[in-house]
Coordinates of C-alpha atoms (C1' of nucleotides) in Angstrom, one line a residue:
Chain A
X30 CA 0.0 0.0 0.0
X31 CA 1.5 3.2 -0.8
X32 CA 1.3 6.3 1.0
X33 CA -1.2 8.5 1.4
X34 CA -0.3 12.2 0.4
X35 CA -3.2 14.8 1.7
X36 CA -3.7 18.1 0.7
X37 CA -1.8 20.8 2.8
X38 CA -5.2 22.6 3.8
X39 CA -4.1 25.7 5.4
X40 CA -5.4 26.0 9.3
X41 CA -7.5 29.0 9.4
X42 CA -7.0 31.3 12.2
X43 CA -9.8 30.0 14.7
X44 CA -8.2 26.7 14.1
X45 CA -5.1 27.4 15.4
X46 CA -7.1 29.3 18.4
X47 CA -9.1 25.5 18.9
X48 CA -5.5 23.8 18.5
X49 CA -4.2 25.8 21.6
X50 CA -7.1 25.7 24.1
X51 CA -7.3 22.1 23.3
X52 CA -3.8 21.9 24.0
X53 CA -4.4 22.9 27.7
X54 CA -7.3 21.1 28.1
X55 CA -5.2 17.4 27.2
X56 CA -2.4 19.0 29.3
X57 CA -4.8 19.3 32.3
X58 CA -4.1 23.2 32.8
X59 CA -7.7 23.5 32.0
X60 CA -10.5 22.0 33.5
X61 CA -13.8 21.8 34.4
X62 CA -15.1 25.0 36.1
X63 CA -11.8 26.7 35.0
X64 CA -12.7 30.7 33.8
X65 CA -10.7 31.3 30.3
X66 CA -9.8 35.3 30.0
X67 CA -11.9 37.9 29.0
X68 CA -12.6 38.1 24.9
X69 CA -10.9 41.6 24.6
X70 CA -7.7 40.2 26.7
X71 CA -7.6 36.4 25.3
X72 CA -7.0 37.8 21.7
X73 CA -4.2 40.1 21.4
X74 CA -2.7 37.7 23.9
X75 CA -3.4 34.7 21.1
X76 CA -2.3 37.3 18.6
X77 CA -5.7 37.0 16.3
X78 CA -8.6 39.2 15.8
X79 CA -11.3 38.7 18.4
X80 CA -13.6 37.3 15.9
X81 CA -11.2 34.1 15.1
X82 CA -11.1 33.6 19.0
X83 CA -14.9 34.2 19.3
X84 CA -15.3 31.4 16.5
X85 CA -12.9 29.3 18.4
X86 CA -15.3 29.5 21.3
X87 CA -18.5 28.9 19.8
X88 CA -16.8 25.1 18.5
X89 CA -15.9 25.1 21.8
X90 CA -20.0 25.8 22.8
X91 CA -21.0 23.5 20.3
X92 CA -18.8 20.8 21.4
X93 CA -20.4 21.4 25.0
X94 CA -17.0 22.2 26.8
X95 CA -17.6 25.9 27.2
X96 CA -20.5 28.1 28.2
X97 CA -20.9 31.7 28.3
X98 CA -22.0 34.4 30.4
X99 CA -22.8 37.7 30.0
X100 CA -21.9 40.3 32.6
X101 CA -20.3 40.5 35.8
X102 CA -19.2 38.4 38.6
X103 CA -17.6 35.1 39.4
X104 CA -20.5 33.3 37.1
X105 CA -19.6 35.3 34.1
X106 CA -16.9 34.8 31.2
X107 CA -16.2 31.6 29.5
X108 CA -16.4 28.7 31.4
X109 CA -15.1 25.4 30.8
X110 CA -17.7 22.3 31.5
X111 CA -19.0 19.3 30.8
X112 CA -21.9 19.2 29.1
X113 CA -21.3 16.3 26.1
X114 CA -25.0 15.0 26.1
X115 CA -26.6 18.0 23.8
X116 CA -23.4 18.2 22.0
X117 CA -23.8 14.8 20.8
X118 CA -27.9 14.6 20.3
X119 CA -27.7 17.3 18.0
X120 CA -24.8 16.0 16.2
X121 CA -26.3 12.7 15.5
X122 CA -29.8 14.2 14.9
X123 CA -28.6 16.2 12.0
X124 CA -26.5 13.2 10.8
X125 CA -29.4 11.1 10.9
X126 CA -31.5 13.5 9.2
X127 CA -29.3 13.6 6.1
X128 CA -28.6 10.4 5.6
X129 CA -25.6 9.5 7.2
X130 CA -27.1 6.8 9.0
X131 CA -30.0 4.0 7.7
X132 CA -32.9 3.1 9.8
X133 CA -31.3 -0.4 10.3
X134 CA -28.0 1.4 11.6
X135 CA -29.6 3.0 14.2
X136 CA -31.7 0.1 15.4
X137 CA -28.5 -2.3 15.6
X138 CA -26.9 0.6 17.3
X139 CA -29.8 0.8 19.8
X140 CA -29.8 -2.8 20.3
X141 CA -26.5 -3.4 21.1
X142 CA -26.5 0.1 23.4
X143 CA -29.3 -0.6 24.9
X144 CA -28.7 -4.3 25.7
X145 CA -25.8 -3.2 27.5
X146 CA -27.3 -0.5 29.6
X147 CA -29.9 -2.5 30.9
X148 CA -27.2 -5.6 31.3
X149 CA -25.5 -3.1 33.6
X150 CA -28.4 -1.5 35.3
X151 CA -29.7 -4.7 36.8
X152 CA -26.5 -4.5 39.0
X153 CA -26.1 -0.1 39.7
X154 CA -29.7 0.8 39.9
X155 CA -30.6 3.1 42.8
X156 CA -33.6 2.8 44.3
X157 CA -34.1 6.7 43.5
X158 CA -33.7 5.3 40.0
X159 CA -36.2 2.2 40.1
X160 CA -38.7 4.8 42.0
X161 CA -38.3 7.1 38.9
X162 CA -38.8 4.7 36.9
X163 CA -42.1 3.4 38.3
X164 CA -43.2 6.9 38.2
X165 CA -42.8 7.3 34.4
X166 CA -44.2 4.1 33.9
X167 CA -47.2 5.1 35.9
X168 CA -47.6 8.2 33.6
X169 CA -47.8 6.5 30.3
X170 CA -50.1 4.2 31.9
X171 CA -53.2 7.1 31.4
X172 CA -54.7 6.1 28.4
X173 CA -56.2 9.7 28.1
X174 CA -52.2 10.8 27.5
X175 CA -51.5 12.3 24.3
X176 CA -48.9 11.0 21.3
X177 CA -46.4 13.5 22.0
X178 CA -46.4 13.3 25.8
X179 CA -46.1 9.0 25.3
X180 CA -43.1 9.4 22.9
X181 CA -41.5 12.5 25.6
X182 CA -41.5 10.0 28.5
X183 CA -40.7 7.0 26.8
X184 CA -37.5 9.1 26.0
X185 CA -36.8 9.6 29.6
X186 CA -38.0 5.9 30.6
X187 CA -35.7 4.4 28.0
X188 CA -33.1 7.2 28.8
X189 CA -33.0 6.7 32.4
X190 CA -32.0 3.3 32.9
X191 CA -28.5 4.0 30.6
X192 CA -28.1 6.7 33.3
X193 CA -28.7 4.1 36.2
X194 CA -25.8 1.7 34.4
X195 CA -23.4 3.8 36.1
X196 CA -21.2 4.1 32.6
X197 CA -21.4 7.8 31.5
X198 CA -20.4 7.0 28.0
X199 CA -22.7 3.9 27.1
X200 CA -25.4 6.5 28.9
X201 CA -24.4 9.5 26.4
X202 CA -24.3 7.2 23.5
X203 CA -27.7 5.7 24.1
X204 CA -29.3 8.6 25.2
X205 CA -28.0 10.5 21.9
X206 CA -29.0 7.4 19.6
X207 CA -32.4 7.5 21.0
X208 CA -33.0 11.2 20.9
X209 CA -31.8 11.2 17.1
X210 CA -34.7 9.2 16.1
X211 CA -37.2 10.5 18.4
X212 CA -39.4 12.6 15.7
X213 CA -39.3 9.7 13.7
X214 CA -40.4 7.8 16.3
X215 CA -43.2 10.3 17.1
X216 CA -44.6 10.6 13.5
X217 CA -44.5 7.0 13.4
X218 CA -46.7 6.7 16.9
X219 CA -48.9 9.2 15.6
X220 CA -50.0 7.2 12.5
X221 CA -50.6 4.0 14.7
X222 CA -53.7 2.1 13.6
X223 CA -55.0 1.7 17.0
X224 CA -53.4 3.8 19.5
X225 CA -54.9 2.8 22.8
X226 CA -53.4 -0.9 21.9
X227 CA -50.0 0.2 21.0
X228 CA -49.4 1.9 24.3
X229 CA -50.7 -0.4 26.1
X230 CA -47.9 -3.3 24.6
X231 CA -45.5 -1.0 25.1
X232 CA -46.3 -0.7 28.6
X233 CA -46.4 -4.1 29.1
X234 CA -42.6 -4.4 28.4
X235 CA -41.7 -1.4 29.8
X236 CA -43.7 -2.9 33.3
X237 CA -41.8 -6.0 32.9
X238 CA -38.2 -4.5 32.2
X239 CA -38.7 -2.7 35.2
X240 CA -38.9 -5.5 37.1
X241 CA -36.6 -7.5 35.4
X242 CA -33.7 -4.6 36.2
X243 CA -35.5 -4.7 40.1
X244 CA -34.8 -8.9 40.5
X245 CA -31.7 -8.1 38.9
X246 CA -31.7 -10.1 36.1
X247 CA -29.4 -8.2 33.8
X248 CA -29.9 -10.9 31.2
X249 CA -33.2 -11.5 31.0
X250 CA -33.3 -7.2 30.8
X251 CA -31.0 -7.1 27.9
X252 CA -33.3 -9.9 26.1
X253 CA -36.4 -8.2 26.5
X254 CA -35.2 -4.5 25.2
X255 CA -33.5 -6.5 22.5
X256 CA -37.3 -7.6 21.3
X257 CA -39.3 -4.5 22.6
X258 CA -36.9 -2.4 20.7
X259 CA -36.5 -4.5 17.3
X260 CA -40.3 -4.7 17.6
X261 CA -41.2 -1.4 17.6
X262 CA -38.3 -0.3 14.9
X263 CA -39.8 -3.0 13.0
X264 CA -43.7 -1.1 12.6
X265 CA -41.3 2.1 11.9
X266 CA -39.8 0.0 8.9
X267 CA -43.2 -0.6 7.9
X268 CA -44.5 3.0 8.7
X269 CA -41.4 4.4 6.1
X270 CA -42.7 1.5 3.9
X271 CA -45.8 2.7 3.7
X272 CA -44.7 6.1 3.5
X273 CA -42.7 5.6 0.4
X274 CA -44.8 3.6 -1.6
X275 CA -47.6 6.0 -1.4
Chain B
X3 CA -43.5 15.6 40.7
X4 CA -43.5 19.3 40.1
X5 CA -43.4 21.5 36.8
X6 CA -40.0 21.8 36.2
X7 CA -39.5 26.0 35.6
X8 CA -36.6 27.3 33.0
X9 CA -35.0 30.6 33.1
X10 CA -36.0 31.9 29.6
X11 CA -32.2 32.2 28.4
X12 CA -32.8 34.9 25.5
X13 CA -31.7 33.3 22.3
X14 CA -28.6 34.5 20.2
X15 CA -28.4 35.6 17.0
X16 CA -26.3 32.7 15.8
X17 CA -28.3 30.0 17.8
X18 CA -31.5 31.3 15.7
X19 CA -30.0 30.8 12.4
X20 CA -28.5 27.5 13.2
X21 CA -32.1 26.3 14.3
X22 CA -33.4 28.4 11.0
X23 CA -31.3 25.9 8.8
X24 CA -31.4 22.9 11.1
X25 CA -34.8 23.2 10.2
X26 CA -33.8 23.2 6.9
X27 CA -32.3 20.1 7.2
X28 CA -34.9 18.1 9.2
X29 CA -37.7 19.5 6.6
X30 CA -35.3 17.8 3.2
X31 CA -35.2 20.9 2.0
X32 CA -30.9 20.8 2.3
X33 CA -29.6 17.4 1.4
X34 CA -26.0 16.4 1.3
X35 CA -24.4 17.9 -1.7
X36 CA -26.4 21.1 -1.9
X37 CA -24.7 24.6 -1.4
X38 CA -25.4 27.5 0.9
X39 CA -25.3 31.2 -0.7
X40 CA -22.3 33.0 -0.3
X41 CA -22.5 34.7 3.7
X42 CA -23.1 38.4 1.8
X43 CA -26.1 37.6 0.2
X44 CA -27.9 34.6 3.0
X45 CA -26.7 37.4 5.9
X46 CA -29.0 39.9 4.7
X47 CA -31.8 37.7 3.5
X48 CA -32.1 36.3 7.1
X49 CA -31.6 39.8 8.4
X50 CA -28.5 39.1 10.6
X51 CA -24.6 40.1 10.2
X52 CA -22.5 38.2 8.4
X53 CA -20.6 37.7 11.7
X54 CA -23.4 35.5 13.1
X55 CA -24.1 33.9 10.4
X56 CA -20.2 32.8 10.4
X57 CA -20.7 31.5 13.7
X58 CA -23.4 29.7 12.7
X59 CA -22.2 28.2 10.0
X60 CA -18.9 27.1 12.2
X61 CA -21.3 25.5 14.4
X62 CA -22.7 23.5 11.3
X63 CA -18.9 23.1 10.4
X64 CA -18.0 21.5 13.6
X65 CA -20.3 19.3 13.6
X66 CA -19.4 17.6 10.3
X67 CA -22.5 18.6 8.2
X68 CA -20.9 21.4 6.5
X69 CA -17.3 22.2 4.5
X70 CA -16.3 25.6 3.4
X71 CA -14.7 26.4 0.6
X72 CA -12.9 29.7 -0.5
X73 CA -12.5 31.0 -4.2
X74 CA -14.6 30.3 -7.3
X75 CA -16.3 27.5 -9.3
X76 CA -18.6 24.6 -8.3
X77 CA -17.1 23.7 -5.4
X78 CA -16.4 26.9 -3.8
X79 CA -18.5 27.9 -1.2
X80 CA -20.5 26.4 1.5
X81 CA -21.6 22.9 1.1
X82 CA -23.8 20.5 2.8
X83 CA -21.6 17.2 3.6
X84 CA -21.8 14.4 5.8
X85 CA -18.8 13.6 7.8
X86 CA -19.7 12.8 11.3
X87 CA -16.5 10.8 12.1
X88 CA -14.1 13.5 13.0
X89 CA -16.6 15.8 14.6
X90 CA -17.5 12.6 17.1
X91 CA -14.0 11.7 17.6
X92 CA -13.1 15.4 18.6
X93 CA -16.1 15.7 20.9
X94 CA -15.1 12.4 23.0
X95 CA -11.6 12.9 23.0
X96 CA -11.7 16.4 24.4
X97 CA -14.6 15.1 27.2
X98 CA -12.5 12.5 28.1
X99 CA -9.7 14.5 28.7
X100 CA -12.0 16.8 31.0
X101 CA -12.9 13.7 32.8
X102 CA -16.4 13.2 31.3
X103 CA -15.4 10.1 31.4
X104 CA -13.8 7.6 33.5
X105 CA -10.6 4.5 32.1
X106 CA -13.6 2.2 32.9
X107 CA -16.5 3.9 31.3
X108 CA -14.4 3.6 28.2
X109 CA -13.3 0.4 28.4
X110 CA -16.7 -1.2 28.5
X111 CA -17.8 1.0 25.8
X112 CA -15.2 -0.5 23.6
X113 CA -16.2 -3.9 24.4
X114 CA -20.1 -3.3 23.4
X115 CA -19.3 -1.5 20.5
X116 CA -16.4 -3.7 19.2
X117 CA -17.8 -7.0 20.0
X118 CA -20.9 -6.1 18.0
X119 CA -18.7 -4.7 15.1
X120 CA -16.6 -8.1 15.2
X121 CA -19.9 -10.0 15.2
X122 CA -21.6 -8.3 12.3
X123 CA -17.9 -8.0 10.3
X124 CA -17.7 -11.7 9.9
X125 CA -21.0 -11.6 8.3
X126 CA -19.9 -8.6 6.1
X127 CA -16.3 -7.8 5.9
X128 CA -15.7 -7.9 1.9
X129 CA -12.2 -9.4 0.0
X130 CA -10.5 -6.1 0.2
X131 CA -11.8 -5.1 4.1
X132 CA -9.9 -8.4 4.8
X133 CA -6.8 -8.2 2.5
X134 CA -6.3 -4.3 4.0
X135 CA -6.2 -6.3 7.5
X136 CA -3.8 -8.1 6.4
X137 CA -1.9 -5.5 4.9
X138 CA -2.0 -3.5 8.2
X139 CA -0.9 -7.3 10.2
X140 CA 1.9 -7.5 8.2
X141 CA 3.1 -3.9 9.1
X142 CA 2.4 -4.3 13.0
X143 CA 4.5 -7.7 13.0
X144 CA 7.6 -5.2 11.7
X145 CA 9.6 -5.7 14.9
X146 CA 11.8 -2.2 14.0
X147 CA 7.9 -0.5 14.0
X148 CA 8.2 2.3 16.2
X149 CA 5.0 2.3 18.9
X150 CA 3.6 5.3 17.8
X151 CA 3.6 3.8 14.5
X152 CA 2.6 0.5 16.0
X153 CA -1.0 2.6 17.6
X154 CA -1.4 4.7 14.2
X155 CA -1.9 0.8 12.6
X156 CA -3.6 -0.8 15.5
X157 CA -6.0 2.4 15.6
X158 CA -6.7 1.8 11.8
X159 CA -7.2 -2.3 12.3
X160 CA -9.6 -2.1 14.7
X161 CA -11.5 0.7 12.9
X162 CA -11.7 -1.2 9.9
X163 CA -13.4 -4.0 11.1
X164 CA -15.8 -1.4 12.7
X165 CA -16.3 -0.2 9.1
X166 CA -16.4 -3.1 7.5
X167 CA -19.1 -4.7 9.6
X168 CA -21.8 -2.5 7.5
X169 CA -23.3 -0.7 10.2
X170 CA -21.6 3.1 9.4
X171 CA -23.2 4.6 12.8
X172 CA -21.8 1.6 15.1
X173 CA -18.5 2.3 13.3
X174 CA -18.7 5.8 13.8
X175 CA -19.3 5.8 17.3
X176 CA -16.6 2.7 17.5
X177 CA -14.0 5.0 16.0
X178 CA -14.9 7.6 17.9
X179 CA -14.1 6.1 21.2
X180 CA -11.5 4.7 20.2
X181 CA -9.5 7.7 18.9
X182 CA -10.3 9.1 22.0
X183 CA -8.7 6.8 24.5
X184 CA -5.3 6.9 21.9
X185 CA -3.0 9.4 23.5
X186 CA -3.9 7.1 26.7
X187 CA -3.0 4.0 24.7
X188 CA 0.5 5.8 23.4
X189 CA 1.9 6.7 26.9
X190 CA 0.8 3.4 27.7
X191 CA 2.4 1.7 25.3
X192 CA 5.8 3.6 25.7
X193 CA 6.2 2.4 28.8
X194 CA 5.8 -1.0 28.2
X195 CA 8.5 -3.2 30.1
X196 CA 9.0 -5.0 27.4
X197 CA 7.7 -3.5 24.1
X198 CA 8.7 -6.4 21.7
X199 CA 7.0 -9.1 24.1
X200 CA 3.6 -6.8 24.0
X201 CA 3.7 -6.1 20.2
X202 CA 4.4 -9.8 19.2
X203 CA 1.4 -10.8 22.4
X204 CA -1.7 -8.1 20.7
X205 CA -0.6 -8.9 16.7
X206 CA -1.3 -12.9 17.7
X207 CA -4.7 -11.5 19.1
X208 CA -4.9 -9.8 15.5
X209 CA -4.1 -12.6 13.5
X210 CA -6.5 -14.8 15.2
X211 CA -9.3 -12.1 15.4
X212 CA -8.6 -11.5 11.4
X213 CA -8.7 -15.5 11.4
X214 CA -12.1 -15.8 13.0
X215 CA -13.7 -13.0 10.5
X216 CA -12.3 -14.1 7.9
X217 CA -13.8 -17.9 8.7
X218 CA -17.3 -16.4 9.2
X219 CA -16.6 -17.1 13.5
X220 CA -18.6 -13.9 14.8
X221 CA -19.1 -15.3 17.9
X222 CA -15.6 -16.6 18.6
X223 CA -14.4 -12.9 17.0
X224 CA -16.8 -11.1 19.3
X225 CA -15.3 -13.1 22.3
X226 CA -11.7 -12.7 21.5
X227 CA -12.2 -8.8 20.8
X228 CA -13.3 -8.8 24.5
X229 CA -10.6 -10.7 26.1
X230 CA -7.9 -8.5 23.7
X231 CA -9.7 -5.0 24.8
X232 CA -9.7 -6.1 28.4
X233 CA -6.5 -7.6 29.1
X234 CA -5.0 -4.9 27.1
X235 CA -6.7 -2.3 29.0
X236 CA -5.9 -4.1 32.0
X237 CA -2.6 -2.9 31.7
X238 CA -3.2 0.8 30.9
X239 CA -5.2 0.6 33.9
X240 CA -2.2 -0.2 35.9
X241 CA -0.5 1.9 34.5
X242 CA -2.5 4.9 35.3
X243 CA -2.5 3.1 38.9
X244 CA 1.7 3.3 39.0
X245 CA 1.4 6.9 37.7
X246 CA -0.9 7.9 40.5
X247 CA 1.1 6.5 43.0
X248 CA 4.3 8.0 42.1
Chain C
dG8 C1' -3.0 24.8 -28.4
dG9 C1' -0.4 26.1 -24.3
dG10 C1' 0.8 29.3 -21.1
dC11 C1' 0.4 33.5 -18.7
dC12 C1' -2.1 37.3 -16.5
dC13 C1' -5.9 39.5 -14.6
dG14 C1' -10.5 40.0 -12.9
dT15 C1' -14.3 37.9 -10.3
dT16 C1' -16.2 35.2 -6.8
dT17 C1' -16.1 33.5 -2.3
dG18 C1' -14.6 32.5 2.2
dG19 C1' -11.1 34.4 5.9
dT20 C1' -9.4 38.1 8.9
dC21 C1' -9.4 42.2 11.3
dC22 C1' -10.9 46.4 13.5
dG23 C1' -13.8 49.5 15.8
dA24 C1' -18.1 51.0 17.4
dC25 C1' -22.1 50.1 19.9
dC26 C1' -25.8 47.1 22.5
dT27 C1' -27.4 44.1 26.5
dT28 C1' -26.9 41.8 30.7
dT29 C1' -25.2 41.2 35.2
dT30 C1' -23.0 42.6 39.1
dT31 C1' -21.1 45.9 42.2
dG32 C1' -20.7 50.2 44.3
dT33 C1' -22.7 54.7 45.7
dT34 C1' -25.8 57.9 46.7
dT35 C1' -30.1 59.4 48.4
dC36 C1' -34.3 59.3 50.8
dT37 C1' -36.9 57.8 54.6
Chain D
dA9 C1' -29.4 52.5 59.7
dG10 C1' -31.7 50.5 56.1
dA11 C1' -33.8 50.3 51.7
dA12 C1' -34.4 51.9 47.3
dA13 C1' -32.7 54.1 43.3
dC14 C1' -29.1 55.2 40.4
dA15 C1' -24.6 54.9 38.2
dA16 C1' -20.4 52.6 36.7
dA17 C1' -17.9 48.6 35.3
dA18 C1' -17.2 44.2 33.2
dA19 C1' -18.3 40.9 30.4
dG20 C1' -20.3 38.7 26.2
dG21 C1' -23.3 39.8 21.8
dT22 C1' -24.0 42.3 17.4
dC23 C1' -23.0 44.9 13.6
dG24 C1' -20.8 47.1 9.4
dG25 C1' -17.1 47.9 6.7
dA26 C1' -12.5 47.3 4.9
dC27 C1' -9.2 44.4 3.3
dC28 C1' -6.7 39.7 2.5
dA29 C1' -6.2 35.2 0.1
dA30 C1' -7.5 31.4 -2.7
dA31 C1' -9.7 29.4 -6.7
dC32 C1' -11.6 29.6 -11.0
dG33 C1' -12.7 31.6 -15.7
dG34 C1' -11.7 34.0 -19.6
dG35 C1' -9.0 36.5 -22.6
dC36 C1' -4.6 37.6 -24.6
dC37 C1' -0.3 36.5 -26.5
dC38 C1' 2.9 33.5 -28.3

DNA sequence: GGGCCCGTTTGGTCCGACCTTTTTGTTTCT
DNA sequence: AGAAACAAAAAGGTCGGACCAAACGGGCCC
């Protein structure tokens, strides 16, 4: 195999600006809760306009490492944090919007995330968590409850038990994989033949994962989401189906 | 439970044009491929500066759904792409420097998302997926290989099973976490005790895994990926413990 | 036809002015 | 003395305009 040549791609200013920050932040001089320098200071310092910096920041936002606050006080400036979750919905929402990523993709993806999460919760749950979790159930229980409000805390159902696996990561992951289909999802619950039905299955596995995670059977857990998730992916398959034969 | 109350959080400029042409995005009406208008004219149209709209559009950028090009000619401009690996890869990298993360987190991460790669990869991996892993084999078994030449190749094998197994959102994500644990796995590996022992012990794991795919052996692939992630993790783990002793 | 030059288009950079929000300090009135 | 009102300062947010640099297209000259 030969080598690869690349172009040379010169690094724009706000790059360079990224390049540096980043620099500190694998170097451990910054972290989490550390203030950077005012705009107006930063620059010059940097050497580069205020704008490149500014730009530099707002990857920095985006990437959910940084917020910003207006005015005065300890509170204000640039701050660094750690905020990945919204970072990484948005990101794969888009993706999955254009295309980057099939139907199938995601559902394997969701499987395999999924399986683990609840594998893991069955051993870390909290009881704060299982009491949450009982909660949400009891809310999609009300048959008078509306598509939207189903889909919202399904989200958080399915949602909270990666949180209670103790693995920030898996929980990031699964909780971004999820949210990036969730208006398909919701257009897809929202053309269900008979509603009332459809909830009511779902809430039957959501019941007995609950109490699968409670017994701690990781195994059985991870066999059930396995078959309640490629179940309900499967009438989405049919839903786009549908969709594009019309 | 409550009604959880927001402060309002006045939106900025930027943040409304990114929503304005995530919209877009979500609705079809941008699809990979399609350009922007140059920032002079779309700035005034939406009735911002061009400044915001820059920000915006870095935002975009970042997140891999959008390249920039200067100059003239078709492919100058701003165009709608989809290249979510390197905006994933920064995002994780630079959380789990902060600490987002923890060794562990990471490590069990891997294993999901590489033992379901492995798996589907033996179903999918295609003549030249598995003559480019041998290709890279052959390189790694180069007992004069330097090691950060030895993790530049092991970074590519095991991402190339993830891309091979067909499944482009599991092998984005798999990637992703990997790249982001590699400085770890550098410093790690430079310290070995005894650097030829380790790179002759992980490129048998690699022959056999490559073995296994290549026979149609998910399972026994999936299984070995496991032990190979572990027991090599294991060490960096012990490492980290040494460092944070001394 | 090939090569050179020059203009046009488009993003990249910088600067300076001004706005808004938030806190802090000070003054004034009771 | 205390509370309310006002003013100043510090920070990010926005804007407009000027200019730089890269890439392409076309025309001109050999």
């Amino acid at each position: 195999m030969s080598v690869e040549w690349q172009p040379v791609r010169q690094a724009r200013t706000h790059e360079l600006v990224l390049q540096s920050i980043e620099e500190r932040v694998f170097a451990g001089d910054l972290k989490a809760g550390d203030r950077l320098p005012p705009e107006r200071e930063l620059a010059p310092v940097m050497g580069v306009s205020r704008s490149a910096l500014r730009e530099a920041l707002r990857v920095l936002e985006t990437i959910g490492v940084l917020v910003a606050q207006q005015g005065r006080g300890p509170d204000a400036g640039a701050r660094i944090v750690r905020n990945p979750d919204d970072a990484l919905g948005r990101l794969l929402r888009l993706h999955f919007a254009l295309g980057s990523y099939s139907l199938e993709d995601v559902l394997e993806a969701r499987v395999t995330l999924e399986r683990s999460s609840f594998q893991a919760s069955a051993g870390h749950a909290t009881a704060e968590d299982l009491a949450e979790a009982e909660d949400l159930l009891a809310r999609m229980g009300d048959p008078a409850l509306g598509v939207a409000d189903f889909n919202e805390l399904d989200t958080r159902f399915h949602v909270l038990f990666a949180r209670s696996s103790g693995n920030r990561l898996t929980s990031t992951l699964t909780s971004a994989v999820r949210e990036s289909v969730r208006p398909l999802i919701l257009r897809a619950l929202e053309s269900a033949d008979d509603w009332p039905a459809t909830a009511a299955g779902l809430n039957a596995e959501h019941a007995e994962l609950l109490r699968l995670v409670r017994t701690g059977d990781g195994a059985g857990a991870a066999d059930l989401v396995e078959r309640h998730i490629r179940g309900f992916h499967g009438t989405l398959v049919d839903e786009k189906q549908r969709r594009d034969d019309a």
